[in-house]
Short mmCIF file of C-alpha atoms in Angstrom, two decimals:
data_model
loop_
_atom_site.label_atom_id
_atom_site.label_comp_id
_atom_site.label_asym_id
_atom_site.label_seq_id
_atom_site.Cartn_x
_atom_site.Cartn_y
_atom_site.Cartn_z
CA MET J 412 2.99 11.34 10.50
CA ALA J 413 0.69 8.49 12.40
CA THR J 414 1.77 4.48 11.96
CA PHE J 415 -1.35 3.71 9.65
CA GLU J 416 -3.66 6.11 7.95
CA ALA J 417 -7.23 3.83 8.30
CA ARG J 418 -10.91 4.45 6.59
CA ARG J 419 -13.53 2.27 6.24
CA GLU J 420 -15.70 2.76 3.20
CA HIS J 421 -18.89 0.22 3.37
CA GLN J 422 -17.87 -2.69 4.65
CA VAL J 423 -13.84 -2.44 3.98
CA LEU J 424 -11.36 -0.56 6.29
CA HIS J 425 -8.40 0.55 3.66
CA LEU J 426 -5.48 0.43 5.94
CA ARG J 427 -2.91 1.99 4.56
CA PHE J 428 1.26 1.94 5.91
CA GLY J 429 1.05 5.92 6.57
CA ALA J 430 5.33 6.88 7.37
CA PRO J 431 6.86 6.52 3.69
CA ASP J 432 9.37 9.33 5.36
CA ARG J 433 10.60 6.56 7.17
CA HIS J 434 9.89 4.10 4.30
CA ASN J 435 7.87 2.65 6.07
CA LEU J 436 10.02 0.63 8.36
CA MET J 437 8.91 -1.89 10.97
CA SER J 438 9.06 -1.75 14.71
CA ASP J 439 8.02 -2.67 18.03
CA ALA J 440 5.51 0.17 18.20
CA TRP J 441 4.85 -0.26 14.35
CA PHE J 442 3.91 -4.14 15.45
CA GLY J 443 1.48 -2.35 17.80
CA ASP J 444 0.04 -0.52 16.10
CA PHE J 445 -0.77 -2.78 13.26
CA GLU J 446 -1.67 -5.52 16.02
CA SER J 447 -4.43 -2.35 16.96
CA ALA J 448 -5.55 -1.36 13.60
CA LEU J 449 -6.26 -5.33 13.46
CA ARG J 450 -7.43 -6.41 16.77
CA GLY J 451 -10.06 -2.88 15.69
CA ALA J 452 -11.06 -4.24 12.79
CA ALA J 453 -11.54 -8.15 13.67
CA ALA J 454 -13.86 -6.50 16.39
CA ASP J 455 -15.85 -4.25 14.15
CA ALA J 456 -19.26 -6.01 12.54
CA ALA J 457 -18.99 -3.98 10.11
CA VAL J 458 -16.00 -4.93 9.23
CA ARG J 459 -15.66 -7.46 6.37
CA CYS J 460 -12.82 -7.19 4.40
CA VAL J 461 -8.87 -5.41 5.01
CA CYS J 462 -7.19 -3.88 2.28
CA LEU J 463 -3.53 -3.27 3.16
CA ALA J 464 -1.37 -0.89 1.06
CA ALA J 465 1.05 1.87 1.86
CA VAL J 466 1.85 5.14 0.73
CA GLY J 467 5.20 6.77 -0.23
CA LYS J 468 7.62 5.41 -2.64
CA SER J 469 7.82 1.86 -0.90
CA PHE J 470 5.37 -0.35 0.40
CA SER J 471 7.62 -1.03 3.54
CA ALA J 472 11.48 -2.02 3.50
CA GLY J 473 11.63 -4.08 6.18
CA ALA J 474 13.19 -3.64 9.88
CA ASP J 475 13.77 -0.51 11.89
CA LEU J 476 17.94 -1.47 11.67
CA GLU J 477 18.33 1.18 14.41
CA PHE J 478 15.99 -0.31 16.57
CA PHE J 479 16.93 -3.80 16.39
CA LEU J 480 20.41 -2.66 16.88
CA LYS J 481 19.34 -2.64 20.29
CA GLY J 482 19.58 -5.89 21.37
CA PRO J 483 17.29 -8.63 21.63
CA TRP J 484 13.57 -7.31 23.57
CA PRO J 485 14.26 -7.94 26.89
CA GLN J 486 11.12 -9.82 27.41
CA GLY J 487 11.97 -12.39 25.04
CA ALA J 488 10.73 -12.93 21.60
CA LEU J 489 7.80 -14.91 22.46
CA ASN J 490 6.72 -12.10 24.90
CA SER J 491 7.24 -9.87 21.98
CA GLN J 492 5.14 -7.08 20.06
CA LEU J 493 5.87 -8.81 17.07
CA ALA J 494 4.75 -12.80 18.34
CA ARG J 495 1.42 -11.03 19.33
CA CYS J 496 0.92 -9.47 16.24
CA LEU J 497 1.49 -12.63 14.59
CA GLU J 498 -0.42 -14.54 16.85
CA LEU J 499 -2.99 -12.36 15.88
CA LEU J 500 -2.33 -12.42 12.28
CA GLU J 501 -1.98 -16.36 12.13
CA GLY J 502 -6.08 -16.51 13.70
CA PHE J 503 -7.38 -13.52 12.02
CA GLU J 504 -10.44 -14.55 10.86
CA LYS J 505 -11.80 -12.05 7.77
CA PRO J 506 -10.04 -11.45 4.36
CA ILE J 507 -6.87 -9.22 3.37
CA VAL J 508 -6.30 -8.22 0.37
CA ALA J 509 -2.67 -6.38 0.10
CA ALA J 510 -1.35 -3.91 -2.64
CA VAL J 511 1.98 -3.35 -3.39
CA HIS J 512 4.15 -1.45 -4.50
CA GLY J 513 8.11 0.26 -4.60
CA SER J 514 9.99 -1.82 -2.38
CA ALA J 515 8.88 -5.01 0.07
CA ILE J 516 11.79 -5.80 2.05
CA GLY J 517 11.99 -8.87 5.17
CA GLY J 518 8.59 -7.90 7.02
CA GLY J 519 6.99 -6.36 4.14
CA THR J 520 7.60 -9.29 2.02
CA THR J 521 6.23 -11.96 5.21
CA VAL J 522 3.58 -9.99 6.03
CA LEU J 523 2.55 -10.81 2.97
CA LEU J 524 2.25 -14.23 3.94
CA HIS J 525 -1.01 -13.97 6.01
CA CYS J 526 -3.08 -12.33 3.12
CA ASP J 527 -5.39 -13.88 1.31
CA PHE J 528 -5.12 -11.55 -2.04
CA VAL J 529 -1.92 -9.90 -3.07
CA TYR J 530 -0.93 -7.79 -6.08
CA ALA J 531 1.78 -6.01 -7.32
CA ALA J 532 3.03 -2.98 -9.42
CA PRO J 533 5.27 -3.67 -12.03
CA GLY J 534 9.34 -3.81 -10.68
CA THR J 535 8.32 -4.05 -7.10
CA LYS J 536 11.05 -5.36 -5.50
CA PHE J 537 11.14 -8.20 -3.29
CA GLN J 538 13.82 -9.58 -0.56
CA LEU J 539 14.00 -12.17 2.36
CA PRO J 540 17.78 -10.67 3.97
CA PHE J 541 17.69 -12.01 7.03
CA THR J 542 20.65 -14.78 6.66
CA ARG J 543 22.65 -11.05 5.07
CA LEU J 544 21.74 -9.13 8.81
CA GLY J 545 22.88 -12.04 10.86
CA ILE J 546 19.41 -13.19 11.70
CA VAL J 547 16.80 -15.79 11.00
CA PRO J 548 13.56 -15.24 9.05
CA GLU J 549 10.21 -14.38 10.84
CA LEU J 550 6.57 -13.99 11.10
CA GLY J 551 6.00 -17.47 9.87
CA SER J 552 7.39 -17.50 6.86
CA THR J 553 9.99 -20.70 7.40
CA PHE J 554 6.63 -22.30 8.00
CA LEU J 555 4.91 -20.81 5.17
CA LEU J 556 7.51 -19.70 2.51
CA PRO J 557 7.82 -23.60 1.58
CA ARG J 558 4.09 -24.37 1.85
CA PHE J 559 3.45 -21.91 -1.08
CA ALA J 560 7.31 -22.01 -3.20
CA GLY J 561 8.14 -25.39 -2.57
CA GLN J 562 11.01 -26.62 -0.62
CA ARG J 563 13.47 -25.54 -3.00
CA LEU J 564 12.46 -21.98 -4.47
CA ALA J 565 11.81 -21.37 -1.27
CA THR J 566 15.03 -22.12 0.92
CA GLU J 567 16.72 -20.30 -2.17
CA LEU J 568 14.87 -17.04 -1.19
CA LEU J 569 15.66 -17.38 2.77
CA LEU J 570 19.31 -18.69 2.68
CA LEU J 571 20.48 -16.19 -0.54
CA GLY J 572 18.25 -13.72 1.17
CA ARG J 573 18.81 -11.66 -3.37
CA ALA J 574 16.72 -9.35 -4.19
CA PHE J 575 13.49 -11.10 -6.02
CA ASP J 576 11.07 -9.62 -8.71
CA VAL J 577 7.26 -9.76 -9.23
CA ALA J 578 7.01 -12.69 -11.46
CA THR J 579 9.33 -14.57 -8.85
CA ALA J 580 7.35 -13.84 -6.54
CA VAL J 581 3.92 -14.76 -8.01
CA ARG J 582 6.24 -18.48 -9.06
CA ALA J 583 6.59 -18.03 -4.93
CA GLY J 584 2.58 -18.18 -4.77
CA ILE J 585 3.39 -14.35 -1.92
CA VAL J 586 1.86 -12.65 -5.27
CA ASN J 587 -1.24 -13.65 -6.59
CA GLU J 588 -0.86 -11.44 -10.01
CA GLU J 589 1.10 -8.13 -11.46
CA VAL J 590 -1.27 -5.45 -11.84
CA PRO J 591 -0.25 -1.93 -14.18
CA ALA J 592 0.65 0.99 -11.21
CA GLU J 593 -2.39 2.95 -11.86
CA GLN J 594 -4.86 -0.19 -11.48
CA LEU J 595 -3.23 -1.38 -8.11
CA LEU J 596 -5.42 0.03 -5.56
CA GLN J 597 -8.72 -0.49 -7.63
CA ARG J 598 -7.96 -4.03 -8.15
CA ALA J 599 -6.94 -4.13 -4.86
CA GLY J 600 -10.15 -2.43 -3.03
CA ASP J 601 -12.73 -4.11 -6.25
CA THR J 602 -11.12 -7.35 -4.62
CA ALA J 603 -11.53 -6.60 -1.07
CA ALA J 604 -15.29 -4.55 -1.57
CA ALA J 605 -16.74 -7.89 -3.74
CA LEU J 606 -15.64 -9.97 -0.86
CA ALA J 607 -16.91 -8.10 2.04
CA ALA J 608 -20.16 -8.50 -0.25
CA LEU J 609 -20.25 -12.54 0.75
CA PRO J 610 -21.89 -14.02 3.63
CA PRO J 611 -19.45 -13.64 5.97
CA GLN J 612 -19.86 -16.33 8.47
CA SER J 613 -18.90 -18.95 5.13
CA LEU J 614 -16.83 -15.93 4.73
CA ARG J 615 -14.76 -16.79 7.93
CA LEU J 616 -15.02 -20.58 8.19
CA THR J 617 -13.75 -21.02 4.45
CA LYS J 618 -10.75 -19.22 5.23
CA ARG J 619 -10.31 -21.56 8.91
CA LEU J 620 -10.76 -24.39 6.52
CA VAL J 621 -8.55 -24.00 4.08
CA LYS J 622 -5.43 -22.70 6.50
CA GLN J 623 -6.32 -25.63 9.16
CA ALA J 624 -6.38 -27.93 5.82
CA ALA J 625 -2.83 -27.20 5.30
CA GLY J 626 -1.90 -28.93 7.98
CA GLY J 627 1.85 -29.01 9.79
CA ASP J 628 2.76 -27.80 13.16
CA TYR J 629 2.46 -23.49 12.58
CA PRO J 630 2.57 -22.70 16.08
CA THR J 631 5.75 -24.16 16.75
CA ALA J 632 7.32 -23.23 13.88
CA TRP J 633 7.16 -19.44 14.52
CA ARG J 634 8.12 -20.12 18.29
CA ARG J 635 11.35 -21.60 16.99
CA GLU J 636 11.78 -18.50 14.74
CA CYS J 637 11.24 -16.59 17.59
CA GLU J 638 13.84 -18.66 20.13
CA GLY J 639 16.19 -17.47 17.20
CA LEU J 640 15.54 -13.86 16.38
CA GLN J 641 16.29 -13.79 20.36
CA ALA J 642 19.32 -15.76 20.12
CA THR J 643 20.50 -13.31 16.70
CA ILE J 644 19.41 -10.09 17.29
CA GLY J 645 21.93 -8.15 19.03
CA GLY J 646 24.52 -10.18 18.09
CA ALA J 647 27.79 -9.41 16.78
CA GLU J 648 27.03 -10.58 13.22
CA MET J 649 24.07 -8.59 12.90
CA ARG J 650 25.54 -6.05 14.22
CA GLU J 651 28.67 -6.02 11.75
CA ALA J 652 25.90 -6.18 9.19
CA CYS J 653 23.60 -3.31 10.23
CA HIS J 654 26.48 -1.56 10.76
CA ALA J 655 27.93 -2.26 6.72
CA PHE J 656 24.41 -1.94 6.13
CA LEU J 657 23.68 2.08 7.42
CA GLU J 658 27.47 2.80 6.66
CA LYS J 659 27.26 1.95 2.67
CA ARG J 660 30.10 -0.80 2.80
CA GLU J 661 30.03 -4.47 1.88
CA PRO J 662 30.02 -6.30 5.42
CA ASP J 663 32.32 -8.30 6.35
CA PHE J 664 31.66 -11.76 7.99
CA SER J 665 35.41 -13.51 7.77
CA ARG J 666 35.89 -13.40 11.04
CA PHE J 667 33.05 -15.19 12.51
CA ALA J 668 33.36 -18.61 13.36
#
């Protein structure tokens, strides 16, 4: 099955994660397909807005651990497909609306920080389990989440890595609003259509200004994340965490200094 399903309706590109049999797990190939889809949307003047959702029971269960167990990117994290996708996401000028259901784990949550509107169905589970997997957060989340959630809540969510609910995601600024499951796609689609109907140049410039006004040094933050990922992916702590997850047991980090 294709990684993504794309359908243009008027001036909105509806893009859905399309590998439900694998819980829409993310890998370098996934990020490559996502980047290609976004580049196509950016270059198509007929597309004014992107509406992101997923087929299956989950939005995304996050990283494909079996892929990342193979170790660090040989070309370096800063030259990885993940980094290229992140650069595109950060500079993407058209609005992105997301509809989230089921589970949004790891990258399934951090990708939402780059969306302009996020709606979530009741019962959606969020989690940023990076420290539990022996790695560091990605997709600019150590820069963006403190801005959205505040330092205290961002630290709690990123360091402890515990699952949290829609209400907490709303409080953290990850989600705009909880929407009944049967209305979720319609609500996201309506918002996307409303955005697409607005003057496109005004919309692009306003989005850019909002991002610029937030200040801070985003490029440095995500580059440091990439350096941290390069140092931890494939390491002993991550391997123990991933093997424990795949073997359905509790990880044992007691031997690590």
